[in-house]
Amino acid sequence: MNRFEQVKEMYARLGTDAEKALATLKNIPISMHCWQGDDVIGFDNAESLSGGIQTTGNYPGKARDFEELTADMEFAFRFIAGKKRINLHASYAVTDGKAERDRLEPKHFEKWLEFAKKNNVGIDMNPTFFSHPLAENGTLSAADENVRAFWVRHAKAVRKISAYIGERQGSPCLCNVWIPDGMKDVPADRIAPRARLKKSLDEIYAVKYDKKYIVDSVESKVFGIGLESYTVGSFEFYMNYAAKNGICCLLDNGHYHPTEMVSDKISSMLLFNDKLALHVTRPVRWDSDHVVLFEDELKEIAKEIVFAGAEDRVLIGLDYFDASINRIAAWVVGMNNMRKALLYALLLPAEKMKKLQAEGNGTELMVLGEECKTMPFGDVWDEFLRREGVEKDWLPEVKRYEKDVLSKRN
Ligand code: RNT
Ligand code: ZN
């Protein structure tokens, strides 16, 4: 009997069906953020990243244009198993410098649509409210009416593009709004910027699109660098806005207080919403956006999704940007870890565990949970890679690509 067959029997004794887990796993879409490939710079001549977010590191080889970024993404796809989407920002429009952000049109994403089709991936989208001269003093909450109106036009343009993409690709395009607006020091007026943000969102979402084509989401945050004292788009703000307006919340697990866990929020959101979107990241001491590793909170997030049977209600996307290491390796590790965590959850004896909890049997629940941790999980993952035709030993190829391609960029 080969190794996987033996392992399958071990899982069967535990009460889980490894074949079923593998079948479910391959179809859960995970959206790969394009911005890991170029340190969130984009194609619209941004000189540096602004908006309270930051990449650190100076690893050579970042992508400088559409051709390089898509080549790198395509290369990374070879080592990423399972169903994928790509997550774009409006700043990655292909405009040849000819369109401002409030003038973007579907045609500026035509090349991305071709790329997505070729690689059999869906597209998700984010309007870009940072790294722009008009974003220095607020965007959707700006007191300057011209500035606020500019960003409302931008968001409307990107929603239109998203709906177009959704229609073309035959699956809804997630259009996620995150703004950096906030204050470094104690605000005199917390309510006026929030009132302006609310007004802006009302204007943006007044345009209705078929939900078949677009899922609108809003992403909250607790603080940004240089914006430590006040964030206009806080969690309470967006959760209330989303609930009242039938919009989806996006939870980024770097955007909460350090002991607050997104894994614990998922069930509450699912009880009141049809869908929930995630930016999965790894905050180290702050919203540092480190590469997603196979860690406890990641596993707990996956477990909440899987135990709730919400694989098609939770839209999983990644959001991190490490500029200190090979960017392709960063993609591969993070994407595969997200899926690994889902597999880990799919292999847990959910029904047995839930029953033990309901019976108040904390002892057995603990013992079983600990037992699961040392099951030969890696063999099931390896079998998954094998079935998906994905090379397990990918690092040498990435190193070769670094030597032949990435190191020649400067
Ligand atoms: C910033 C947010 C936001 C961005 C990306 C680039 O704190 O997490 O989602 O990281 O949109
Ligand atoms: Zn995010």
GROMACS .gro file of C-alpha atoms and ligand atoms in nm:
model
  422
    1MET     CA    1   0.000   0.000   0.000
    2ASN     CA    2   0.144   0.340  -0.085
    3ARG     CA    3   0.195   0.603   0.172
    4PHE     CA    4  -0.109   0.814   0.086
    5GLU     CA    5  -0.337   0.509   0.107
    6GLN     CA    6  -0.209   0.439   0.457
    7VAL     CA    7  -0.252   0.799   0.562
    8LYS     CA    8  -0.605   0.799   0.419
    9GLU     CA    9  -0.689   0.510   0.649
   10MET     CA   10  -0.547   0.694   0.947
   11TYR     CA   11  -0.770   0.989   0.868
   12ALA     CA   12  -1.066   0.759   0.819
   13ARG     CA   13  -1.011   0.623   1.170
   14LEU     CA   14  -1.009   0.980   1.293
   15GLY     CA   15  -1.341   1.031   1.118
   16THR     CA   16  -1.242   1.230   0.810
   17ASP     CA   17  -1.248   1.154   0.441
   18ALA     CA   18  -0.921   1.265   0.283
   19GLU     CA   19  -1.049   1.210  -0.073
   20LYS     CA   20  -1.343   1.436  -0.010
   21ALA     CA   21  -1.115   1.695   0.148
   22LEU     CA   22  -0.893   1.698  -0.162
   23ALA     CA   23  -1.190   1.728  -0.394
   24THR     CA   24  -1.328   2.026  -0.201
   25LEU     CA   25  -0.989   2.188  -0.163
   26LYS     CA   26  -0.901   2.223  -0.527
   27ASN     CA   27  -1.208   2.430  -0.605
   28ILE     CA   28  -1.180   2.693  -0.335
   29PRO     CA   29  -1.065   3.009  -0.510
   30ILE     CA   30  -0.783   3.210  -0.353
   31SER     CA   31  -0.717   3.553  -0.497
   32MET     CA   32  -0.349   3.634  -0.542
   33HIS     CA   33  -0.266   4.002  -0.493
   34CYS     CA   34  -0.065   4.135  -0.785
   35TRP     CA   35   0.103   4.397  -0.565
   36GLN     CA   36   0.350   4.159  -0.400
   37GLY     CA   37   0.529   4.158  -0.736
   38ASP     CA   38   0.630   4.523  -0.743
   39ASP     CA   39   0.610   4.648  -0.383
   40VAL     CA   40   0.266   4.809  -0.443
   41ILE     CA   41   0.405   5.063  -0.691
   42GLY     CA   42   0.166   5.011  -0.982
   43PHE     CA   43   0.197   5.139  -1.337
   44ASP     CA   44   0.083   5.498  -1.299
   45ASN     CA   45   0.417   5.655  -1.221
   46ALA     CA   46   0.386   5.657  -0.845
   47GLU     CA   47   0.720   5.754  -0.705
   48SER     CA   48   0.666   5.589  -0.373
   49LEU     CA   49   0.404   5.415  -0.168
   50SER     CA   50   0.189   5.642   0.049
   51GLY     CA   51  -0.124   5.608   0.258
   52GLY     CA   52   0.016   5.477   0.583
   53ILE     CA   53   0.127   5.146   0.434
   54GLN     CA   54   0.486   5.051   0.372
   55THR     CA   55   0.703   4.789   0.213
   56THR     CA   56   1.042   4.737   0.365
   57GLY     CA   57   1.340   4.584   0.191
   58ASN     CA   58   1.522   4.634  -0.131
   59TYR     CA   59   1.543   4.290  -0.283
   60PRO     CA   60   1.642   4.312  -0.649
   61GLY     CA   61   1.414   4.219  -0.935
   62LYS     CA   62   1.078   4.382  -0.874
   63ALA     CA   63   0.850   4.400  -1.176
   64ARG     CA   64   0.846   4.736  -1.351
   65ASP     CA   65   0.563   4.705  -1.602
   66PHE     CA   66   0.273   4.490  -1.715
   67GLU     CA   67   0.493   4.248  -1.909
   68GLU     CA   68   0.729   4.186  -1.620
   69LEU     CA   69   0.456   4.160  -1.358
   70THR     CA   70   0.246   3.918  -1.558
   71ALA     CA   71   0.552   3.710  -1.649
   72ASP     CA   72   0.636   3.681  -1.280
   73MET     CA   73   0.278   3.596  -1.184
   74GLU     CA   74   0.258   3.333  -1.453
   75PHE     CA   75   0.584   3.184  -1.334
   76ALA     CA   76   0.457   3.177  -0.975
   77PHE     CA   77   0.131   3.007  -1.085
   78ARG     CA   78   0.334   2.701  -1.185
   79PHE     CA   79   0.402   2.631  -0.820
   80ILE     CA   80   0.067   2.728  -0.673
   81ALA     CA   81  -0.186   2.449  -0.650
   82GLY     CA   82  -0.563   2.480  -0.679
   83LYS     CA   83  -0.812   2.735  -0.810
   84LYS     CA   84  -0.679   3.088  -0.831
   85ARG     CA   85  -0.798   3.439  -0.891
   86ILE     CA   86  -0.587   3.753  -0.919
   87ASN     CA   87  -0.641   4.066  -0.719
   88LEU     CA   88  -0.563   4.392  -0.898
   89HIS     CA   89  -0.549   4.755  -0.800
   90ALA     CA   90  -0.667   5.034  -1.027
   91SER     CA   91  -0.309   5.163  -1.029
   92TYR     CA   92  -0.223   4.858  -1.241
   93ALA     CA   93  -0.434   4.982  -1.532
   94VAL     CA   94  -0.254   4.964  -1.864
   95THR     CA   95  -0.298   5.321  -1.989
   96ASP     CA   96   0.039   5.421  -2.135
   97GLY     CA   97   0.017   5.719  -1.901
   98LYS     CA   98  -0.286   5.853  -2.080
   99ALA     CA   99  -0.564   5.823  -1.823
  100GLU     CA  100  -0.599   5.980  -1.479
  101ARG     CA  101  -0.752   5.765  -1.208
  102ASP     CA  102  -1.094   5.925  -1.240
  103ARG     CA  103  -1.092   5.854  -1.614
  104LEU     CA  104  -1.015   5.485  -1.606
  105GLU     CA  105  -1.221   5.263  -1.832
  106PRO     CA  106  -1.272   4.893  -1.889
  107LYS     CA  107  -1.041   4.906  -2.191
  108HIS     CA  108  -0.748   4.978  -1.959
  109PHE     CA  109  -0.792   4.629  -1.817
  110GLU     CA  110  -0.830   4.448  -2.146
  111LYS     CA  111  -0.478   4.310  -2.124
  112TRP     CA  112  -0.544   4.184  -1.774
  113LEU     CA  113  -0.858   4.009  -1.898
  114GLU     CA  114  -0.654   3.837  -2.167
  115PHE     CA  115  -0.393   3.736  -1.913
  116ALA     CA  116  -0.660   3.603  -1.676
  117LYS     CA  117  -0.829   3.406  -1.950
  118LYS     CA  118  -0.504   3.253  -2.065
  119ASN     CA  119  -0.425   3.142  -1.712
  120ASN     CA  120  -0.779   3.041  -1.624
  121VAL     CA  121  -0.808   3.275  -1.327
  122GLY     CA  122  -1.077   3.523  -1.223
  123ILE     CA  123  -1.005   3.889  -1.149
  124ASP     CA  124  -1.081   4.095  -0.838
  125MET     CA  125  -1.031   4.468  -0.817
  126ASN     CA  126  -0.953   4.755  -0.581
  127PRO     CA  127  -0.979   5.127  -0.650
  128THR     CA  128  -0.648   5.290  -0.550
  129PHE     CA  129  -0.679   5.574  -0.301
  130PHE     CA  130  -0.308   5.611  -0.220
  131SER     CA  131   0.025   5.697  -0.382
  132HIS     CA  132  -0.129   5.994  -0.557
  133PRO     CA  133  -0.085   6.373  -0.517
  134LEU     CA  134  -0.456   6.418  -0.444
  135ALA     CA  135  -0.444   6.165  -0.160
  136GLU     CA  136  -0.231   6.370   0.074
  137ASN     CA  137  -0.511   6.520   0.278
  138GLY     CA  138  -0.786   6.263   0.271
  139THR     CA  139  -0.965   6.095  -0.017
  140LEU     CA  140  -1.332   5.998   0.018
  141SER     CA  141  -1.345   6.190   0.348
  142ALA     CA  142  -1.155   6.496   0.227
  143ALA     CA  143  -1.282   6.837   0.336
  144ASP     CA  144  -1.180   6.977  -0.002
  145GLU     CA  145  -1.484   6.915  -0.217
  146ASN     CA  146  -1.282   6.893  -0.540
  147VAL     CA  147  -1.060   6.626  -0.392
  148ARG     CA  148  -1.352   6.428  -0.251
  149ALA     CA  149  -1.533   6.446  -0.586
  150PHE     CA  150  -1.221   6.326  -0.768
  151TRP     CA  151  -1.206   6.013  -0.552
  152VAL     CA  152  -1.578   5.950  -0.584
  153ARG     CA  153  -1.533   5.959  -0.962
  154HIS     CA  154  -1.240   5.721  -0.926
  155ALA     CA  155  -1.441   5.470  -0.723
  156LYS     CA  156  -1.731   5.491  -0.966
  157ALA     CA  157  -1.499   5.433  -1.259
  158VAL     CA  158  -1.347   5.128  -1.092
  159ARG     CA  159  -1.687   4.983  -1.000
  160LYS     CA  160  -1.788   5.014  -1.363
  161ILE     CA  161  -1.468   4.836  -1.467
  162SER     CA  162  -1.528   4.566  -1.204
  163ALA     CA  163  -1.880   4.500  -1.323
  164TYR     CA  164  -1.751   4.481  -1.679
  165ILE     CA  165  -1.482   4.234  -1.576
  166GLY     CA  166  -1.736   4.028  -1.381
  167GLU     CA  167  -1.960   4.006  -1.684
  168ARG     CA  168  -1.675   3.913  -1.915
  169GLN     CA  169  -1.531   3.647  -1.686
  170GLY     CA  170  -1.862   3.497  -1.583
  171SER     CA  171  -1.800   3.529  -1.208
  172PRO     CA  172  -1.848   3.832  -0.985
  173CYS     CA  173  -1.550   4.061  -0.949
  174LEU     CA  174  -1.487   4.172  -0.591
  175CYS     CA  175  -1.449   4.550  -0.583
  176ASN     CA  176  -1.294   4.644  -0.251
  177VAL     CA  177  -1.275   4.997  -0.115
  178TRP     CA  178  -0.998   5.079   0.129
  179ILE     CA  179  -0.895   5.437   0.198
  180PRO     CA  180  -0.601   5.555   0.407
  181ASP     CA  181  -0.776   5.865   0.547
  182GLY     CA  182  -0.689   5.948   0.905
  183MET     CA  183  -0.484   6.165   1.136
  184LYS     CA  184  -0.143   6.148   1.290
  185ASP     CA  185  -0.251   6.328   1.602
  186VAL     CA  186  -0.564   6.376   1.809
  187PRO     CA  187  -0.844   6.497   1.585
  188ALA     CA  188  -1.059   6.794   1.674
  189ASP     CA  189  -1.345   6.653   1.474
  190ARG     CA  190  -1.401   6.284   1.434
  191ILE     CA  191  -1.752   6.295   1.301
  192ALA     CA  192  -1.723   6.534   1.005
  193PRO     CA  193  -1.473   6.321   0.806
  194ARG     CA  194  -1.686   6.013   0.875
  195ALA     CA  195  -1.996   6.197   0.760
  196ARG     CA  196  -1.815   6.290   0.439
  197LEU     CA  197  -1.701   5.930   0.388
  198LYS     CA  198  -2.061   5.816   0.434
  199LYS     CA  199  -2.179   6.071   0.179
  200SER     CA  200  -1.910   5.961  -0.067
  201LEU     CA  201  -2.004   5.595  -0.031
  202ASP     CA  202  -2.371   5.681  -0.083
  203GLU     CA  203  -2.278   5.854  -0.407
  204ILE     CA  204  -2.055   5.568  -0.517
  205TYR     CA  205  -2.304   5.291  -0.444
  206ALA     CA  206  -2.602   5.482  -0.584
  207VAL     CA  207  -2.504   5.328  -0.916
  208LYS     CA  208  -2.649   4.977  -0.916
  209TYR     CA  209  -2.493   4.678  -1.088
  210ASP     CA  210  -2.607   4.319  -1.110
  211LYS     CA  211  -2.464   4.119  -0.819
  212LYS     CA  212  -2.386   3.850  -1.073
  213TYR     CA  213  -2.105   4.075  -1.191
  214ILE     CA  214  -1.978   4.263  -0.889
  215VAL     CA  215  -1.947   4.216  -0.515
  216ASP     CA  216  -1.882   4.547  -0.340
  217SER     CA  217  -1.682   4.544  -0.020
  218VAL     CA  218  -1.544   4.795   0.229
  219GLU     CA  219  -1.223   4.737   0.426
  220SER     CA  220  -1.168   4.892   0.766
  221LYS     CA  221  -0.846   4.957   0.950
  222VAL     CA  222  -0.726   5.050   1.294
  223PHE     CA  223  -0.431   5.276   1.211
  224GLY     CA  224  -0.170   5.359   0.950
  225ILE     CA  225   0.189   5.479   0.969
  226GLY     CA  226   0.180   5.854   1.021
  227LEU     CA  227  -0.194   5.820   1.082
  228GLU     CA  228  -0.180   5.666   1.427
  229SER     CA  229  -0.447   5.860   1.613
  230TYR     CA  230  -0.755   5.836   1.398
  231THR     CA  231  -0.880   5.623   1.108
  232VAL     CA  232  -1.190   5.753   0.935
  233GLY     CA  233  -1.287   5.411   0.798
  234SER     CA  234  -1.289   5.221   1.125
  235PHE     CA  235  -1.444   4.879   1.176
  236GLU     CA  236  -1.760   5.016   1.341
  237PHE     CA  237  -1.800   5.268   1.064
  238TYR     CA  238  -1.788   5.014   0.784
  239MET     CA  239  -1.971   4.736   0.961
  240ASN     CA  240  -2.265   4.969   1.015
  241TYR     CA  241  -2.242   5.111   0.666
  242ALA     CA  242  -2.225   4.767   0.509
  243ALA     CA  243  -2.514   4.630   0.715
  244LYS     CA  244  -2.741   4.919   0.627
  245ASN     CA  245  -2.655   4.921   0.259
  246GLY     CA  246  -2.625   4.556   0.167
  247ILE     CA  247  -2.252   4.582   0.105
  248CYS     CA  248  -1.997   4.322   0.200
  249CYS     CA  249  -1.734   4.376   0.470
  250LEU     CA  250  -1.373   4.291   0.403
  251LEU     CA  251  -1.171   4.192   0.707
  252ASP     CA  252  -0.793   4.223   0.682
  253ASN     CA  253  -0.634   4.039   0.973
  254GLY     CA  254  -0.365   4.306   1.003
  255HIS     CA  255  -0.625   4.570   1.079
  256TYR     CA  256  -0.728   4.497   1.437
  257HIS     CA  257  -0.588   4.531   1.784
  258PRO     CA  258  -0.324   4.266   1.848
  259THR     CA  259  -0.536   4.039   2.067
  260GLU     CA  260  -0.841   4.072   1.843
  261MET     CA  261  -0.868   3.779   1.604
  262VAL     CA  262  -1.035   3.777   1.263
  263SER     CA  263  -1.098   3.404   1.306
  264ASP     CA  264  -1.341   3.494   1.583
  265LYS     CA  265  -1.522   3.752   1.371
  266ILE     CA  266  -1.606   3.530   1.074
  267SER     CA  267  -1.903   3.349   1.229
  268SER     CA  268  -2.065   3.673   1.346
  269MET     CA  269  -2.031   3.824   1.000
  270LEU     CA  270  -2.169   3.512   0.833
  271LEU     CA  271  -2.483   3.518   1.047
  272PHE     CA  272  -2.576   3.861   0.915
  273ASN     CA  273  -2.432   3.865   0.564
  274ASP     CA  274  -2.451   3.655   0.255
  275LYS     CA  275  -2.082   3.705   0.183
  276LEU     CA  276  -1.766   3.805   0.363
  277ALA     CA  277  -1.435   3.904   0.204
  278LEU     CA  278  -1.092   3.858   0.359
  279HIS     CA  279  -0.747   3.999   0.314
  280VAL     CA  280  -0.527   3.736   0.467
  281THR     CA  281  -0.195   3.870   0.582
  282ARG     CA  282   0.051   3.829   0.870
  283PRO     CA  283   0.092   4.122   1.100
  284VAL     CA  284   0.412   4.111   1.303
  285ARG     CA  285   0.373   4.361   1.589
  286TRP     CA  286   0.190   4.597   1.357
  287ASP     CA  287   0.012   4.579   1.020
  288SER     CA  288   0.342   4.475   0.868
  289ASP     CA  289   0.204   4.259   0.587
  290HIS     CA  290   0.455   3.977   0.614
  291VAL     CA  291   0.420   3.669   0.395
  292VAL     CA  292   0.140   3.439   0.514
  293LEU     CA  293   0.293   3.143   0.699
  294PHE     CA  294   0.131   2.819   0.814
  295GLU     CA  295   0.050   2.948   1.160
  296ASP     CA  296  -0.218   2.905   1.421
  297GLU     CA  297  -0.432   3.206   1.332
  298LEU     CA  298  -0.423   3.114   0.964
  299LYS     CA  299  -0.540   2.763   1.052
  300GLU     CA  300  -0.810   2.905   1.277
  301ILE     CA  301  -0.936   3.133   0.999
  302ALA     CA  302  -0.951   2.836   0.763
  303LYS     CA  303  -1.124   2.625   1.026
  304GLU     CA  304  -1.395   2.887   1.077
  305ILE     CA  305  -1.463   2.899   0.704
  306VAL     CA  306  -1.468   2.522   0.662
  307PHE     CA  307  -1.657   2.434   0.980
  308ALA     CA  308  -1.926   2.684   0.882
  309GLY     CA  309  -1.947   2.526   0.537
  310ALA     CA  310  -1.888   2.874   0.402
  311GLU     CA  311  -1.627   2.799   0.136
  312ASP     CA  312  -1.834   2.976  -0.127
  313ARG     CA  313  -1.948   3.264   0.093
  314VAL     CA  314  -1.607   3.376   0.212
  315LEU     CA  315  -1.402   3.540  -0.061
  316ILE     CA  316  -1.041   3.473   0.025
  317GLY     CA  317  -0.774   3.710  -0.096
  318LEU     CA  318  -0.419   3.767   0.018
  319ASP     CA  319  -0.266   4.101   0.106
  320TYR     CA  320   0.099   4.126   0.199
  321PHE     CA  321   0.408   4.280   0.051
  322ASP     CA  322   0.756   4.183   0.154
  323ALA     CA  323   1.029   4.360  -0.041
  324SER     CA  324   1.316   4.193   0.142
  325ILE     CA  325   1.295   3.849  -0.022
  326ASN     CA  326   1.236   3.692  -0.362
  327ARG     CA  327   0.889   3.816  -0.452
  328ILE     CA  328   0.790   3.504  -0.642
  329ALA     CA  329   0.878   3.285  -0.346
  330ALA     CA  330   0.667   3.521  -0.135
  331TRP     CA  331   0.366   3.456  -0.359
  332VAL     CA  332   0.416   3.082  -0.375
  333VAL     CA  333   0.461   3.037  -0.001
  334GLY     CA  334   0.166   3.257   0.096
  335MET     CA  335  -0.075   3.116  -0.161
  336ASN     CA  336   0.010   2.755  -0.084
  337ASN     CA  337  -0.005   2.819   0.290
  338MET     CA  338  -0.355   2.958   0.262
  339ARG     CA  339  -0.464   2.646   0.079
  340LYS     CA  340  -0.268   2.424   0.319
  341ALA     CA  341  -0.460   2.579   0.606
  342LEU     CA  342  -0.787   2.502   0.428
  343LEU     CA  343  -0.677   2.142   0.381
  344TYR     CA  344  -0.578   2.121   0.745
  345ALA     CA  345  -0.928   2.236   0.839
  346LEU     CA  346  -1.095   2.001   0.590
  347LEU     CA  347  -0.912   1.711   0.753
  348LEU     CA  348  -1.034   1.788   1.103
  349PRO     CA  349  -1.323   1.576   1.235
  350ALA     CA  350  -1.559   1.873   1.244
  351GLU     CA  351  -1.877   1.692   1.341
  352LYS     CA  352  -1.710   1.497   1.619
  353MET     CA  353  -1.549   1.812   1.756
  354LYS     CA  354  -1.871   2.013   1.746
  355LYS     CA  355  -2.055   1.732   1.923
  356LEU     CA  356  -1.795   1.719   2.200
  357GLN     CA  357  -1.835   2.091   2.250
  358ALA     CA  358  -2.214   2.066   2.263
  359GLU     CA  359  -2.187   1.790   2.521
  360GLY     CA  360  -1.961   2.006   2.730
  361ASN     CA  361  -1.682   1.753   2.696
  362GLY     CA  362  -1.386   1.988   2.703
  363THR     CA  363  -1.138   1.717   2.795
  364GLU     CA  364  -1.198   1.500   2.492
  365LEU     CA  365  -1.224   1.800   2.263
  366MET     CA  366  -0.882   1.914   2.377
  367VAL     CA  367  -0.728   1.569   2.343
  368LEU     CA  368  -0.875   1.518   1.996
  369GLY     CA  369  -0.765   1.862   1.881
  370GLU     CA  370  -0.411   1.792   1.995
  371GLU     CA  371  -0.415   1.447   1.833
  372CYS     CA  372  -0.503   1.608   1.499
  373LYS     CA  373  -0.199   1.834   1.514
  374THR     CA  374   0.046   1.547   1.470
  375MET     CA  375  -0.144   1.355   1.204
  376PRO     CA  376   0.060   1.301   0.882
  377PHE     CA  377  -0.094   1.605   0.723
  378GLY     CA  378   0.208   1.667   0.498
  379ASP     CA  379   0.142   1.347   0.307
  380VAL     CA  380  -0.207   1.460   0.214
  381TRP     CA  381  -0.070   1.797   0.102
  382ASP     CA  382   0.197   1.627  -0.107
  383GLU     CA  383  -0.069   1.409  -0.266
  384PHE     CA  384  -0.263   1.723  -0.351
  385LEU     CA  385   0.040   1.878  -0.519
  386ARG     CA  386   0.101   1.557  -0.708
  387ARG     CA  387  -0.258   1.541  -0.835
  388GLU     CA  388  -0.250   1.906  -0.933
  389GLY     CA  389   0.073   1.848  -1.121
  390VAL     CA  390   0.256   2.104  -0.910
  391GLU     CA  391   0.625   2.062  -0.845
  392LYS     CA  392   0.702   2.029  -0.474
  393ASP     CA  393   1.067   2.116  -0.512
  394TRP     CA  394   1.013   2.456  -0.670
  395LEU     CA  395   1.280   2.670  -0.510
  396PRO     CA  396   1.564   2.574  -0.747
  397GLU     CA  397   1.349   2.685  -1.040
  398VAL     CA  398   1.266   3.014  -0.872
  399LYS     CA  399   1.635   3.068  -0.805
  400ARG     CA  400   1.713   2.999  -1.168
  401TYR     CA  401   1.447   3.252  -1.273
  402GLU     CA  402   1.599   3.500  -1.034
  403LYS     CA  403   1.938   3.451  -1.189
  404ASP     CA  404   1.821   3.453  -1.553
  405VAL     CA  405   1.542   3.711  -1.537
  406LEU     CA  406   1.498   3.904  -1.212
  407SER     CA  407   1.861   3.991  -1.151
  408LYS     CA  408   1.881   4.157  -1.493
  409ARG     CA  409   1.628   4.422  -1.389
  410ASN     CA  410   1.748   4.731  -1.210
  411RNT     C1  411  -0.391   4.864   0.367
  411RNT     C2  412  -0.494   4.767   0.322
  411RNT     C3  413  -0.511   4.753   0.174
  411RNT     C4  414  -0.381   4.750   0.098
  411RNT     C5  415  -0.392   4.699  -0.044
  411RNT     C6  416  -0.274   4.736  -0.125
  411RNT     O1  417  -0.366   4.860   0.502
  411RNT     O2  418  -0.471   4.643   0.379
  411RNT     O3  419  -0.590   4.644   0.147
  411RNT     O4  420  -0.286   4.672   0.163
  411RNT     O5  421  -0.510   4.738  -0.099
  412ZN      ZN  422  -0.590   4.479   0.308
   0.00000   0.00000   0.00000
